[in-house]
Amino acid sequence: MSNVIPLAPRLKQARTVHSEAEERAALAADLIDLIERVREMTEHVAALPGPSLRIQQTAQQLLDAGTALERAVEALTENGEWVPF
C-alpha cells in the first residue's frame, strides 16, 4: 500500500471566496468527525481481549491516525486560524 497520492495539476476554476470557504469548512468538519470516530475506535480496541502487545500496537496505530487527521485539519485551517481563501 502506498501513502503517496499523485496530484495532477488543476486549472484554477472560477470559484468565489465564499464557495472555497464553504468547501474548506465542509472538509474540516468531515475531518473532525473522523478524528472523533478514530478516538472511539481506539477506546473499543483498548477494551478488546487478546495479546496485550497486539492491542497496544493497534491502539497506537489508531492514535497515530488521529494525530495525522489533526495535522490535516491544522494545515487546512492554517493552524486552527480560519483563513477563508
PDB file of N, CA, C and O in Angstrom:
ATOM      1  N   MET A   1       0.848  -1.165   0.000  1.00  0.00           N
ATOM      2  CA  MET A   1       0.000   0.000   0.000  1.00  0.00           C
ATOM      3  C   MET A   1       0.894   1.227   0.000  1.00  0.00           C
ATOM      4  O   MET A   1       1.843   1.310   0.745  1.00  0.00           O
ATOM      5  N   SER A   2       0.558   2.179  -0.837  1.00  0.00           N
ATOM      6  CA  SER A   2       1.354   3.389  -0.950  1.00  0.00           C
ATOM      7  C   SER A   2       0.687   4.535  -0.195  1.00  0.00           C
ATOM      8  O   SER A   2      -0.523   4.672  -0.189  1.00  0.00           O
ATOM      9  N   ASN A   3       1.493   5.353   0.441  1.00  0.00           N
ATOM     10  CA  ASN A   3       0.982   6.524   1.137  1.00  0.00           C
ATOM     11  C   ASN A   3       1.100   7.771   0.273  1.00  0.00           C
ATOM     12  O   ASN A   3       0.917   8.876   0.756  1.00  0.00           O
ATOM     13  N   VAL A   4       1.434   7.609  -0.985  1.00  0.00           N
ATOM     14  CA  VAL A   4       1.625   8.741  -1.874  1.00  0.00           C
ATOM     15  C   VAL A   4       0.468   8.814  -2.861  1.00  0.00           C
ATOM     16  O   VAL A   4       0.140   7.838  -3.525  1.00  0.00           O
ATOM     17  N   ILE A   5      -0.133   9.964  -2.922  1.00  0.00           N
ATOM     18  CA  ILE A   5      -1.226  10.186  -3.868  1.00  0.00           C
ATOM     19  C   ILE A   5      -0.725  11.183  -4.901  1.00  0.00           C
ATOM     20  O   ILE A   5      -0.407  12.317  -4.555  1.00  0.00           O
ATOM     21  N   PRO A   6      -0.620  10.752  -6.160  1.00  0.00           N
ATOM     22  CA  PRO A   6      -0.158  11.696  -7.186  1.00  0.00           C
ATOM     23  C   PRO A   6      -1.214  12.769  -7.421  1.00  0.00           C
ATOM     24  O   PRO A   6      -2.392  12.464  -7.596  1.00  0.00           O
ATOM     25  N   LEU A   7      -0.783  14.010  -7.373  1.00  0.00           N
ATOM     26  CA  LEU A   7      -1.700  15.118  -7.590  1.00  0.00           C
ATOM     27  C   LEU A   7      -1.458  15.695  -8.974  1.00  0.00           C
ATOM     28  O   LEU A   7      -0.353  16.129  -9.289  1.00  0.00           O
ATOM     29  N   ALA A   8      -2.479  15.675  -9.776  1.00  0.00           N
ATOM     30  CA  ALA A   8      -2.378  16.248 -11.115  1.00  0.00           C
ATOM     31  C   ALA A   8      -2.618  17.748 -11.006  1.00  0.00           C
ATOM     32  O   ALA A   8      -3.470  18.189 -10.239  1.00  0.00           O
ATOM     33  N   PRO A   9      -1.869  18.523 -11.755  1.00  0.00           N
ATOM     34  CA  PRO A   9      -2.110  19.969 -11.711  1.00  0.00           C
ATOM     35  C   PRO A   9      -3.514  20.274 -12.217  1.00  0.00           C
ATOM     36  O   PRO A   9      -3.978  19.690 -13.195  1.00  0.00           O
ATOM     37  N   ARG A  10      -4.170  21.144 -11.486  1.00  0.00           N
ATOM     38  CA  ARG A  10      -5.530  21.521 -11.869  1.00  0.00           C
ATOM     39  C   ARG A  10      -5.530  22.963 -12.345  1.00  0.00           C
ATOM     40  O   ARG A  10      -4.810  23.791 -11.822  1.00  0.00           O
ATOM     41  N   LEU A  11      -6.350  23.203 -13.317  1.00  0.00           N
ATOM     42  CA  LEU A  11      -6.544  24.576 -13.743  1.00  0.00           C
ATOM     43  C   LEU A  11      -7.416  25.265 -12.703  1.00  0.00           C
ATOM     44  O   LEU A  11      -8.369  24.682 -12.197  1.00  0.00           O
ATOM     45  N   LYS A  12      -7.068  26.486 -12.396  1.00  0.00           N
ATOM     46  CA  LYS A  12      -7.878  27.232 -11.431  1.00  0.00           C
ATOM     47  C   LYS A  12      -9.260  27.450 -12.014  1.00  0.00           C
ATOM     48  O   LYS A  12      -9.421  28.055 -13.056  1.00  0.00           O
ATOM     49  N   GLN A  13     -10.228  26.912 -11.328  1.00  0.00           N
ATOM     50  CA  GLN A  13     -11.595  27.111 -11.755  1.00  0.00           C
ATOM     51  C   GLN A  13     -12.090  28.415 -11.140  1.00  0.00           C
ATOM     52  O   GLN A  13     -11.641  28.813 -10.069  1.00  0.00           O
ATOM     53  N   ALA A  14     -12.990  29.037 -11.810  1.00  0.00           N
ATOM     54  CA  ALA A  14     -13.543  30.282 -11.285  1.00  0.00           C
ATOM     55  C   ALA A  14     -14.439  29.956 -10.095  1.00  0.00           C
ATOM     56  O   ALA A  14     -15.580  29.559 -10.251  1.00  0.00           O
ATOM     57  N   ARG A  15     -13.857  30.088  -8.908  1.00  0.00           N
ATOM     58  CA  ARG A  15     -14.631  29.844  -7.689  1.00  0.00           C
ATOM     59  C   ARG A  15     -14.600  31.114  -6.860  1.00  0.00           C
ATOM     60  O   ARG A  15     -13.596  31.815  -6.815  1.00  0.00           O
ATOM     61  N   THR A  16     -15.671  31.343  -6.197  1.00  0.00           N
ATOM     62  CA  THR A  16     -15.717  32.512  -5.335  1.00  0.00           C
ATOM     63  C   THR A  16     -15.037  32.188  -4.020  1.00  0.00           C
ATOM     64  O   THR A  16     -14.871  31.020  -3.651  1.00  0.00           O
ATOM     65  N   VAL A  17     -14.638  33.228  -3.319  1.00  0.00           N
ATOM     66  CA  VAL A  17     -14.046  33.049  -1.992  1.00  0.00           C
ATOM     67  C   VAL A  17     -15.040  32.339  -1.088  1.00  0.00           C
ATOM     68  O   VAL A  17     -14.671  31.474  -0.299  1.00  0.00           O
ATOM     69  N   HIS A  18     -16.292  32.677  -1.252  1.00  0.00           N
ATOM     70  CA  HIS A  18     -17.341  32.075  -0.427  1.00  0.00           C
ATOM     71  C   HIS A  18     -17.450  30.577  -0.677  1.00  0.00           C
ATOM     72  O   HIS A  18     -17.515  29.788   0.271  1.00  0.00           O
ATOM     73  N   SER A  19     -17.444  30.150  -1.943  1.00  0.00           N
ATOM     74  CA  SER A  19     -17.591  28.722  -2.239  1.00  0.00           C
ATOM     75  C   SER A  19     -16.369  27.939  -1.768  1.00  0.00           C
ATOM     76  O   SER A  19     -16.497  26.816  -1.291  1.00  0.00           O
ATOM     77  N   GLU A  20     -15.175  28.519  -1.895  1.00  0.00           N
ATOM     78  CA  GLU A  20     -13.985  27.819  -1.421  1.00  0.00           C
ATOM     79  C   GLU A  20     -13.986  27.725   0.101  1.00  0.00           C
ATOM     80  O   GLU A  20     -13.607  26.702   0.666  1.00  0.00           O
ATOM     81  N   ALA A  21     -14.431  28.773   0.775  1.00  0.00           N
ATOM     82  CA  ALA A  21     -14.521  28.742   2.238  1.00  0.00           C
ATOM     83  C   ALA A  21     -15.519  27.683   2.682  1.00  0.00           C
ATOM     84  O   ALA A  21     -15.270  26.956   3.651  1.00  0.00           O
ATOM     85  N   GLU A  22     -16.643  27.584   1.970  1.00  0.00           N
ATOM     86  CA  GLU A  22     -17.626  26.545   2.304  1.00  0.00           C
ATOM     87  C   GLU A  22     -17.045  25.155   2.106  1.00  0.00           C
ATOM     88  O   GLU A  22     -17.270  24.260   2.924  1.00  0.00           O
ATOM     89  N   GLU A  23     -16.290  24.974   1.032  1.00  0.00           N
ATOM     90  CA  GLU A  23     -15.675  23.678   0.749  1.00  0.00           C
ATOM     91  C   GLU A  23     -14.656  23.313   1.834  1.00  0.00           C
ATOM     92  O   GLU A  23     -14.627  22.181   2.317  1.00  0.00           O
ATOM     93  N   ARG A  24     -13.843  24.283   2.232  1.00  0.00           N
ATOM     94  CA  ARG A  24     -12.864  24.031   3.301  1.00  0.00           C
ATOM     95  C   ARG A  24     -13.556  23.730   4.626  1.00  0.00           C
ATOM     96  O   ARG A  24     -13.131  22.860   5.379  1.00  0.00           O
ATOM     97  N   ALA A  25     -14.622  24.466   4.919  1.00  0.00           N
ATOM     98  CA  ALA A  25     -15.352  24.244   6.168  1.00  0.00           C
ATOM     99  C   ALA A  25     -15.968  22.850   6.187  1.00  0.00           C
ATOM    100  O   ALA A  25     -15.930  22.159   7.216  1.00  0.00           O
ATOM    101  N   ALA A  26     -16.521  22.417   5.068  1.00  0.00           N
ATOM    102  CA  ALA A  26     -17.115  21.080   4.994  1.00  0.00           C
ATOM    103  C   ALA A  26     -16.051  20.006   5.160  1.00  0.00           C
ATOM    104  O   ALA A  26     -16.259  19.013   5.876  1.00  0.00           O
ATOM    105  N   LEU A  27     -14.909  20.210   4.525  1.00  0.00           N
ATOM    106  CA  LEU A  27     -13.825  19.246   4.652  1.00  0.00           C
ATOM    107  C   LEU A  27     -13.300  19.199   6.082  1.00  0.00           C
ATOM    108  O   LEU A  27     -13.073  18.121   6.638  1.00  0.00           O
ATOM    109  N   ALA A  28     -13.125  20.354   6.705  1.00  0.00           N
ATOM    110  CA  ALA A  28     -12.665  20.395   8.096  1.00  0.00           C
ATOM    111  C   ALA A  28     -13.666  19.684   9.010  1.00  0.00           C
ATOM    112  O   ALA A  28     -13.269  18.928   9.905  1.00  0.00           O
ATOM    113  N   ALA A  29     -14.947  19.900   8.784  1.00  0.00           N
ATOM    114  CA  ALA A  29     -15.969  19.233   9.597  1.00  0.00           C
ATOM    115  C   ALA A  29     -15.906  17.717   9.428  1.00  0.00           C
ATOM    116  O   ALA A  29     -16.020  16.969  10.406  1.00  0.00           O
ATOM    117  N   ASP A  30     -15.705  17.263   8.196  1.00  0.00           N
ATOM    118  CA  ASP A  30     -15.580  15.821   7.954  1.00  0.00           C
ATOM    119  C   ASP A  30     -14.352  15.250   8.649  1.00  0.00           C
ATOM    120  O   ASP A  30     -14.399  14.156   9.224  1.00  0.00           O
ATOM    121  N   LEU A  31     -13.238  15.972   8.589  1.00  0.00           N
ATOM    122  CA  LEU A  31     -12.017  15.501   9.248  1.00  0.00           C
ATOM    123  C   LEU A  31     -12.197  15.450  10.761  1.00  0.00           C
ATOM    124  O   LEU A  31     -11.751  14.497  11.412  1.00  0.00           O
ATOM    125  N   ILE A  32     -12.854  16.451  11.322  1.00  0.00           N
ATOM    126  CA  ILE A  32     -13.096  16.468  12.768  1.00  0.00           C
ATOM    127  C   ILE A  32     -13.984  15.292  13.161  1.00  0.00           C
ATOM    128  O   ILE A  32     -13.757  14.640  14.192  1.00  0.00           O
ATOM    129  N   ASP A  33     -14.973  14.972  12.337  1.00  0.00           N
ATOM    130  CA  ASP A  33     -15.821  13.803  12.586  1.00  0.00           C
ATOM    131  C   ASP A  33     -14.989  12.522  12.561  1.00  0.00           C
ATOM    132  O   ASP A  33     -15.161  11.645  13.413  1.00  0.00           O
ATOM    133  N   LEU A  34     -14.081  12.418  11.598  1.00  0.00           N
ATOM    134  CA  LEU A  34     -13.204  11.241  11.528  1.00  0.00           C
ATOM    135  C   LEU A  34     -12.320  11.131  12.768  1.00  0.00           C
ATOM    136  O   LEU A  34     -12.087  10.025  13.276  1.00  0.00           O
ATOM    137  N   ILE A  35     -11.823  12.255  13.255  1.00  0.00           N
ATOM    138  CA  ILE A  35     -10.992  12.245  14.466  1.00  0.00           C
ATOM    139  C   ILE A  35     -11.784  11.665  15.633  1.00  0.00           C
ATOM    140  O   ILE A  35     -11.277  10.819  16.383  1.00  0.00           O
ATOM    141  N   GLU A  36     -13.019  12.099  15.777  1.00  0.00           N
ATOM    142  CA  GLU A  36     -13.864  11.573  16.853  1.00  0.00           C
ATOM    143  C   GLU A  36     -14.102  10.074  16.690  1.00  0.00           C
ATOM    144  O   GLU A  36     -14.058   9.319  17.664  1.00  0.00           O
ATOM    145  N   ARG A  37     -14.337   9.644  15.472  1.00  0.00           N
ATOM    146  CA  ARG A  37     -14.568   8.209  15.222  1.00  0.00           C
ATOM    147  C   ARG A  37     -13.314   7.394  15.532  1.00  0.00           C
ATOM    148  O   ARG A  37     -13.404   6.297  16.093  1.00  0.00           O
ATOM    149  N   VAL A  38     -12.146   7.915  15.177  1.00  0.00           N
ATOM    150  CA  VAL A  38     -10.893   7.211  15.467  1.00  0.00           C
ATOM    151  C   VAL A  38     -10.698   7.105  16.981  1.00  0.00           C
ATOM    152  O   VAL A  38     -10.276   6.064  17.491  1.00  0.00           O
ATOM    153  N   ARG A  39     -11.015   8.167  17.701  1.00  0.00           N
ATOM    154  CA  ARG A  39     -10.904   8.116  19.170  1.00  0.00           C
ATOM    155  C   ARG A  39     -11.821   7.047  19.754  1.00  0.00           C
ATOM    156  O   ARG A  39     -11.424   6.299  20.653  1.00  0.00           O
ATOM    157  N   GLU A  40     -13.051   6.993  19.242  1.00  0.00           N
ATOM    158  CA  GLU A  40     -13.990   5.969  19.716  1.00  0.00           C
ATOM    159  C   GLU A  40     -13.469   4.567  19.410  1.00  0.00           C
ATOM    160  O   GLU A  40     -13.558   3.667  20.250  1.00  0.00           O
ATOM    161  N   MET A  41     -12.932   4.386  18.200  1.00  0.00           N
ATOM    162  CA  MET A  41     -12.399   3.071  17.836  1.00  0.00           C
ATOM    163  C   MET A  41     -11.218   2.703  18.736  1.00  0.00           C
ATOM    164  O   MET A  41     -11.067   1.535  19.112  1.00  0.00           O
ATOM    165  N   THR A  42     -10.400   3.679  19.068  1.00  0.00           N
ATOM    166  CA  THR A  42      -9.250   3.413  19.942  1.00  0.00           C
ATOM    167  C   THR A  42      -9.729   2.909  21.295  1.00  0.00           C
ATOM    168  O   THR A  42      -9.163   1.967  21.852  1.00  0.00           O
ATOM    169  N   GLU A  43     -10.782   3.514  21.824  1.00  0.00           N
ATOM    170  CA  GLU A  43     -11.344   3.063  23.099  1.00  0.00           C
ATOM    171  C   GLU A  43     -11.865   1.632  22.986  1.00  0.00           C
ATOM    172  O   GLU A  43     -11.669   0.828  23.903  1.00  0.00           O
ATOM    173  N   HIS A  44     -12.507   1.318  21.879  1.00  0.00           N
ATOM    174  CA  HIS A  44     -13.031  -0.037  21.684  1.00  0.00           C
ATOM    175  C   HIS A  44     -11.887  -1.050  21.580  1.00  0.00           C
ATOM    176  O   HIS A  44     -11.971  -2.141  22.142  1.00  0.00           O
ATOM    177  N   VAL A  45     -10.842  -0.673  20.860  1.00  0.00           N
ATOM    178  CA  VAL A  45      -9.705  -1.584  20.702  1.00  0.00           C
ATOM    179  C   VAL A  45      -9.048  -1.833  22.054  1.00  0.00           C
ATOM    180  O   VAL A  45      -8.680  -2.967  22.377  1.00  0.00           O
ATOM    181  N   ALA A  46      -8.913  -0.792  22.848  1.00  0.00           N
ATOM    182  CA  ALA A  46      -8.260  -0.934  24.152  1.00  0.00           C
ATOM    183  C   ALA A  46      -9.017  -1.904  25.057  1.00  0.00           C
ATOM    184  O   ALA A  46      -8.416  -2.529  25.937  1.00  0.00           O
ATOM    185  N   ALA A  47     -10.309  -2.056  24.834  1.00  0.00           N
ATOM    186  CA  ALA A  47     -11.121  -2.951  25.666  1.00  0.00           C
ATOM    187  C   ALA A  47     -11.178  -4.381  25.130  1.00  0.00           C
ATOM    188  O   ALA A  47     -11.773  -5.253  25.763  1.00  0.00           O
ATOM    189  N   LEU A  48     -10.561  -4.637  23.978  1.00  0.00           N
ATOM    190  CA  LEU A  48     -10.611  -5.980  23.399  1.00  0.00           C
ATOM    191  C   LEU A  48      -9.754  -6.974  24.194  1.00  0.00           C
ATOM    192  O   LEU A  48      -8.710  -6.610  24.716  1.00  0.00           O
ATOM    193  N   PRO A  49     -10.200  -8.224  24.230  1.00  0.00           N
ATOM    194  CA  PRO A  49      -9.354  -9.256  24.822  1.00  0.00           C
ATOM    195  C   PRO A  49      -8.306  -9.685  23.804  1.00  0.00           C
ATOM    196  O   PRO A  49      -8.469  -9.481  22.603  1.00  0.00           O
ATOM    197  N   GLY A  50      -7.261 -10.257  24.281  1.00  0.00           N
ATOM    198  CA  GLY A  50      -6.230 -10.759  23.373  1.00  0.00           C
ATOM    199  C   GLY A  50      -4.851 -10.354  23.844  1.00  0.00           C
ATOM    200  O   GLY A  50      -4.686  -9.785  24.924  1.00  0.00           O
ATOM    201  N   PRO A  51      -3.846 -10.662  23.037  1.00  0.00           N
ATOM    202  CA  PRO A  51      -2.471 -10.335  23.412  1.00  0.00           C
ATOM    203  C   PRO A  51      -2.315  -8.823  23.611  1.00  0.00           C
ATOM    204  O   PRO A  51      -2.658  -8.028  22.731  1.00  0.00           O
ATOM    205  N   SER A  52      -1.824  -8.446  24.773  1.00  0.00           N
ATOM    206  CA  SER A  52      -1.752  -7.021  25.102  1.00  0.00           C
ATOM    207  C   SER A  52      -0.842  -6.250  24.144  1.00  0.00           C
ATOM    208  O   SER A  52      -1.128  -5.105  23.819  1.00  0.00           O
ATOM    209  N   LEU A  53       0.238  -6.871  23.682  1.00  0.00           N
ATOM    210  CA  LEU A  53       1.133  -6.175  22.763  1.00  0.00           C
ATOM    211  C   LEU A  53       0.408  -5.847  21.466  1.00  0.00           C
ATOM    212  O   LEU A  53       0.511  -4.729  20.941  1.00  0.00           O
ATOM    213  N   ARG A  54      -0.353  -6.801  20.950  1.00  0.00           N
ATOM    214  CA  ARG A  54      -1.101  -6.581  19.701  1.00  0.00           C
ATOM    215  C   ARG A  54      -2.124  -5.464  19.887  1.00  0.00           C
ATOM    216  O   ARG A  54      -2.294  -4.606  19.024  1.00  0.00           O
ATOM    217  N   ILE A  55      -2.796  -5.454  21.021  1.00  0.00           N
ATOM    218  CA  ILE A  55      -3.808  -4.427  21.289  1.00  0.00           C
ATOM    219  C   ILE A  55      -3.147  -3.064  21.439  1.00  0.00           C
ATOM    220  O   ILE A  55      -3.629  -2.064  20.917  1.00  0.00           O
ATOM    221  N   GLN A  56      -2.006  -3.028  22.124  1.00  0.00           N
ATOM    222  CA  GLN A  56      -1.287  -1.761  22.272  1.00  0.00           C
ATOM    223  C   GLN A  56      -0.823  -1.233  20.921  1.00  0.00           C
ATOM    224  O   GLN A  56      -0.919  -0.031  20.654  1.00  0.00           O
ATOM    225  N   GLN A  57      -0.335  -2.097  20.072  1.00  0.00           N
ATOM    226  CA  GLN A  57       0.114  -1.677  18.743  1.00  0.00           C
ATOM    227  C   GLN A  57      -1.049  -1.140  17.916  1.00  0.00           C
ATOM    228  O   GLN A  57      -0.924  -0.106  17.243  1.00  0.00           O
ATOM    229  N   THR A  58      -2.173  -1.832  17.969  1.00  0.00           N
ATOM    230  CA  THR A  58      -3.346  -1.394  17.216  1.00  0.00           C
ATOM    231  C   THR A  58      -3.839  -0.053  17.729  1.00  0.00           C
ATOM    232  O   THR A  58      -4.139   0.861  16.939  1.00  0.00           O
ATOM    233  N   ALA A  59      -3.912   0.088  19.043  1.00  0.00           N
ATOM    234  CA  ALA A  59      -4.344   1.364  19.626  1.00  0.00           C
ATOM    235  C   ALA A  59      -3.380   2.483  19.244  1.00  0.00           C
ATOM    236  O   ALA A  59      -3.814   3.595  18.903  1.00  0.00           O
ATOM    237  N   GLN A  60      -2.086   2.206  19.263  1.00  0.00           N
ATOM    238  CA  GLN A  60      -1.100   3.224  18.894  1.00  0.00           C
ATOM    239  C   GLN A  60      -1.245   3.630  17.430  1.00  0.00           C
ATOM    240  O   GLN A  60      -1.140   4.809  17.085  1.00  0.00           O
ATOM    241  N   GLN A  61      -1.505   2.667  16.581  1.00  0.00           N
ATOM    242  CA  GLN A  61      -1.696   2.986  15.163  1.00  0.00           C
ATOM    243  C   GLN A  61      -2.935   3.860  14.961  1.00  0.00           C
ATOM    244  O   GLN A  61      -2.924   4.784  14.143  1.00  0.00           O
ATOM    245  N   LEU A  62      -3.979   3.592  15.708  1.00  0.00           N
ATOM    246  CA  LEU A  62      -5.169   4.436  15.624  1.00  0.00           C
ATOM    247  C   LEU A  62      -4.885   5.836  16.162  1.00  0.00           C
ATOM    248  O   LEU A  62      -5.333   6.832  15.591  1.00  0.00           O
ATOM    249  N   LEU A  63      -4.132   5.921  17.255  1.00  0.00           N
ATOM    250  CA  LEU A  63      -3.759   7.229  17.785  1.00  0.00           C
ATOM    251  C   LEU A  63      -2.915   8.001  16.776  1.00  0.00           C
ATOM    252  O   LEU A  63      -3.084   9.215  16.607  1.00  0.00           O
ATOM    253  N   ASP A  64      -2.016   7.305  16.092  1.00  0.00           N
ATOM    254  CA  ASP A  64      -1.207   7.947  15.051  1.00  0.00           C
ATOM    255  C   ASP A  64      -2.083   8.453  13.910  1.00  0.00           C
ATOM    256  O   ASP A  64      -1.854   9.545  13.378  1.00  0.00           O
ATOM    257  N   ALA A  65      -3.097   7.681  13.557  1.00  0.00           N
ATOM    258  CA  ALA A  65      -4.027   8.104  12.502  1.00  0.00           C
ATOM    259  C   ALA A  65      -4.783   9.360  12.947  1.00  0.00           C
ATOM    260  O   ALA A  65      -4.966  10.294  12.159  1.00  0.00           O
ATOM    261  N   GLY A  66      -5.205   9.382  14.197  1.00  0.00           N
ATOM    262  CA  GLY A  66      -5.892  10.562  14.726  1.00  0.00           C
ATOM    263  C   GLY A  66      -5.002  11.791  14.694  1.00  0.00           C
ATOM    264  O   GLY A  66      -5.441  12.887  14.340  1.00  0.00           O
ATOM    265  N   THR A  67      -3.733  11.607  15.041  1.00  0.00           N
ATOM    266  CA  THR A  67      -2.776  12.716  15.003  1.00  0.00           C
ATOM    267  C   THR A  67      -2.596  13.222  13.574  1.00  0.00           C
ATOM    268  O   THR A  67      -2.544  14.435  13.333  1.00  0.00           O
ATOM    269  N   ALA A  68      -2.525  12.307  12.616  1.00  0.00           N
ATOM    270  CA  ALA A  68      -2.395  12.709  11.215  1.00  0.00           C
ATOM    271  C   ALA A  68      -3.631  13.492  10.762  1.00  0.00           C
ATOM    272  O   ALA A  68      -3.508  14.494  10.044  1.00  0.00           O
ATOM    273  N   LEU A  69      -4.798  13.077  11.189  1.00  0.00           N
ATOM    274  CA  LEU A  69      -6.019  13.801  10.844  1.00  0.00           C
ATOM    275  C   LEU A  69      -6.029  15.188  11.484  1.00  0.00           C
ATOM    276  O   LEU A  69      -6.443  16.175  10.862  1.00  0.00           O
ATOM    277  N   GLU A  70      -5.554  15.281  12.723  1.00  0.00           N
ATOM    278  CA  GLU A  70      -5.479  16.586  13.387  1.00  0.00           C
ATOM    279  C   GLU A  70      -4.524  17.511  12.631  1.00  0.00           C
ATOM    280  O   GLU A  70      -4.800  18.706  12.473  1.00  0.00           O
ATOM    281  N   ARG A  71      -3.417  16.979  12.165  1.00  0.00           N
ATOM    282  CA  ARG A  71      -2.476  17.791  11.388  1.00  0.00           C
ATOM    283  C   ARG A  71      -3.106  18.245  10.074  1.00  0.00           C
ATOM    284  O   ARG A  71      -2.848  19.351   9.609  1.00  0.00           O
ATOM    285  N   ALA A  72      -3.915  17.390   9.476  1.00  0.00           N
ATOM    286  CA  ALA A  72      -4.600  17.773   8.244  1.00  0.00           C
ATOM    287  C   ALA A  72      -5.557  18.934   8.498  1.00  0.00           C
ATOM    288  O   ALA A  72      -5.631  19.873   7.699  1.00  0.00           O
ATOM    289  N   VAL A  73      -6.264  18.888   9.618  1.00  0.00           N
ATOM    290  CA  VAL A  73      -7.170  19.990   9.964  1.00  0.00           C
ATOM    291  C   VAL A  73      -6.364  21.267  10.189  1.00  0.00           C
ATOM    292  O   VAL A  73      -6.745  22.347   9.721  1.00  0.00           O
ATOM    293  N   GLU A  74      -5.240  21.153  10.891  1.00  0.00           N
ATOM    294  CA  GLU A  74      -4.399  22.326  11.128  1.00  0.00           C
ATOM    295  C   GLU A  74      -3.887  22.912   9.819  1.00  0.00           C
ATOM    296  O   GLU A  74      -3.861  24.134   9.639  1.00  0.00           O
ATOM    297  N   ALA A  75      -3.482  22.058   8.896  1.00  0.00           N
ATOM    298  CA  ALA A  75      -2.995  22.544   7.601  1.00  0.00           C
ATOM    299  C   ALA A  75      -4.121  23.209   6.819  1.00  0.00           C
ATOM    300  O   ALA A  75      -3.920  24.247   6.184  1.00  0.00           O
ATOM    301  N   LEU A  76      -5.288  22.627   6.882  1.00  0.00           N
ATOM    302  CA  LEU A  76      -6.432  23.155   6.149  1.00  0.00           C
ATOM    303  C   LEU A  76      -6.892  24.496   6.708  1.00  0.00           C
ATOM    304  O   LEU A  76      -7.338  25.365   5.980  1.00  0.00           O
ATOM    305  N   THR A  77      -6.751  24.663   8.015  1.00  0.00           N
ATOM    306  CA  THR A  77      -7.252  25.876   8.668  1.00  0.00           C
ATOM    307  C   THR A  77      -6.124  26.819   9.083  1.00  0.00           C
ATOM    308  O   THR A  77      -6.344  27.716   9.881  1.00  0.00           O
ATOM    309  N   GLU A  78      -4.918  26.618   8.538  1.00  0.00           N
ATOM    310  CA  GLU A  78      -3.767  27.461   8.873  1.00  0.00           C
ATOM    311  C   GLU A  78      -3.539  27.467  10.393  1.00  0.00           C
ATOM    312  O   GLU A  78      -3.625  28.508  11.046  1.00  0.00           O
ATOM    313  N   ASN A  79      -3.281  26.274  10.945  1.00  0.00           N
ATOM    314  CA  ASN A  79      -3.016  26.074  12.375  1.00  0.00           C
ATOM    315  C   ASN A  79      -4.174  26.487  13.269  1.00  0.00           C
ATOM    316  O   ASN A  79      -3.985  27.032  14.341  1.00  0.00           O
ATOM    317  N   GLY A  80      -5.367  26.210  12.803  1.00  0.00           N
ATOM    318  CA  GLY A  80      -6.544  26.485  13.612  1.00  0.00           C
ATOM    319  C   GLY A  80      -7.116  27.886  13.434  1.00  0.00           C
ATOM    320  O   GLY A  80      -8.196  28.174  13.901  1.00  0.00           O
ATOM    321  N   GLU A  81      -6.382  28.740  12.763  1.00  0.00           N
ATOM    322  CA  GLU A  81      -6.891  30.075  12.471  1.00  0.00           C
ATOM    323  C   GLU A  81      -7.577  30.016  11.124  1.00  0.00           C
ATOM    324  O   GLU A  81      -6.949  29.799  10.109  1.00  0.00           O
ATOM    325  N   TRP A  82      -8.862  30.155  11.113  1.00  0.00           N
ATOM    326  CA  TRP A  82      -9.611  30.010   9.876  1.00  0.00           C
ATOM    327  C   TRP A  82      -9.263  31.151   8.942  1.00  0.00           C
ATOM    328  O   TRP A  82      -9.356  32.317   9.267  1.00  0.00           O
ATOM    329  N   VAL A  83      -8.821  30.788   7.766  1.00  0.00           N
ATOM    330  CA  VAL A  83      -8.447  31.770   6.732  1.00  0.00           C
ATOM    331  C   VAL A  83      -9.243  31.449   5.486  1.00  0.00           C
ATOM    332  O   VAL A  83      -8.880  30.544   4.749  1.00  0.00           O
ATOM    333  N   PRO A  84     -10.332  32.159   5.244  1.00  0.00           N
ATOM    334  CA  PRO A  84     -11.074  31.912   4.005  1.00  0.00           C
ATOM    335  C   PRO A  84     -10.275  32.432   2.815  1.00  0.00           C
ATOM    336  O   PRO A  84      -9.919  33.595   2.782  1.00  0.00           O
ATOM    337  N   PHE A  85      -9.999  31.560   1.880  1.00  0.00           N
ATOM    338  CA  PHE A  85      -9.157  31.925   0.742  1.00  0.00           C
ATOM    339  C   PHE A  85      -9.971  32.451  -0.395  1.00  0.00           C
ATOM    340  O   PHE A  85     -10.998  32.159  -0.710  1.00  0.00           O
TER     341      PHE A  85
END
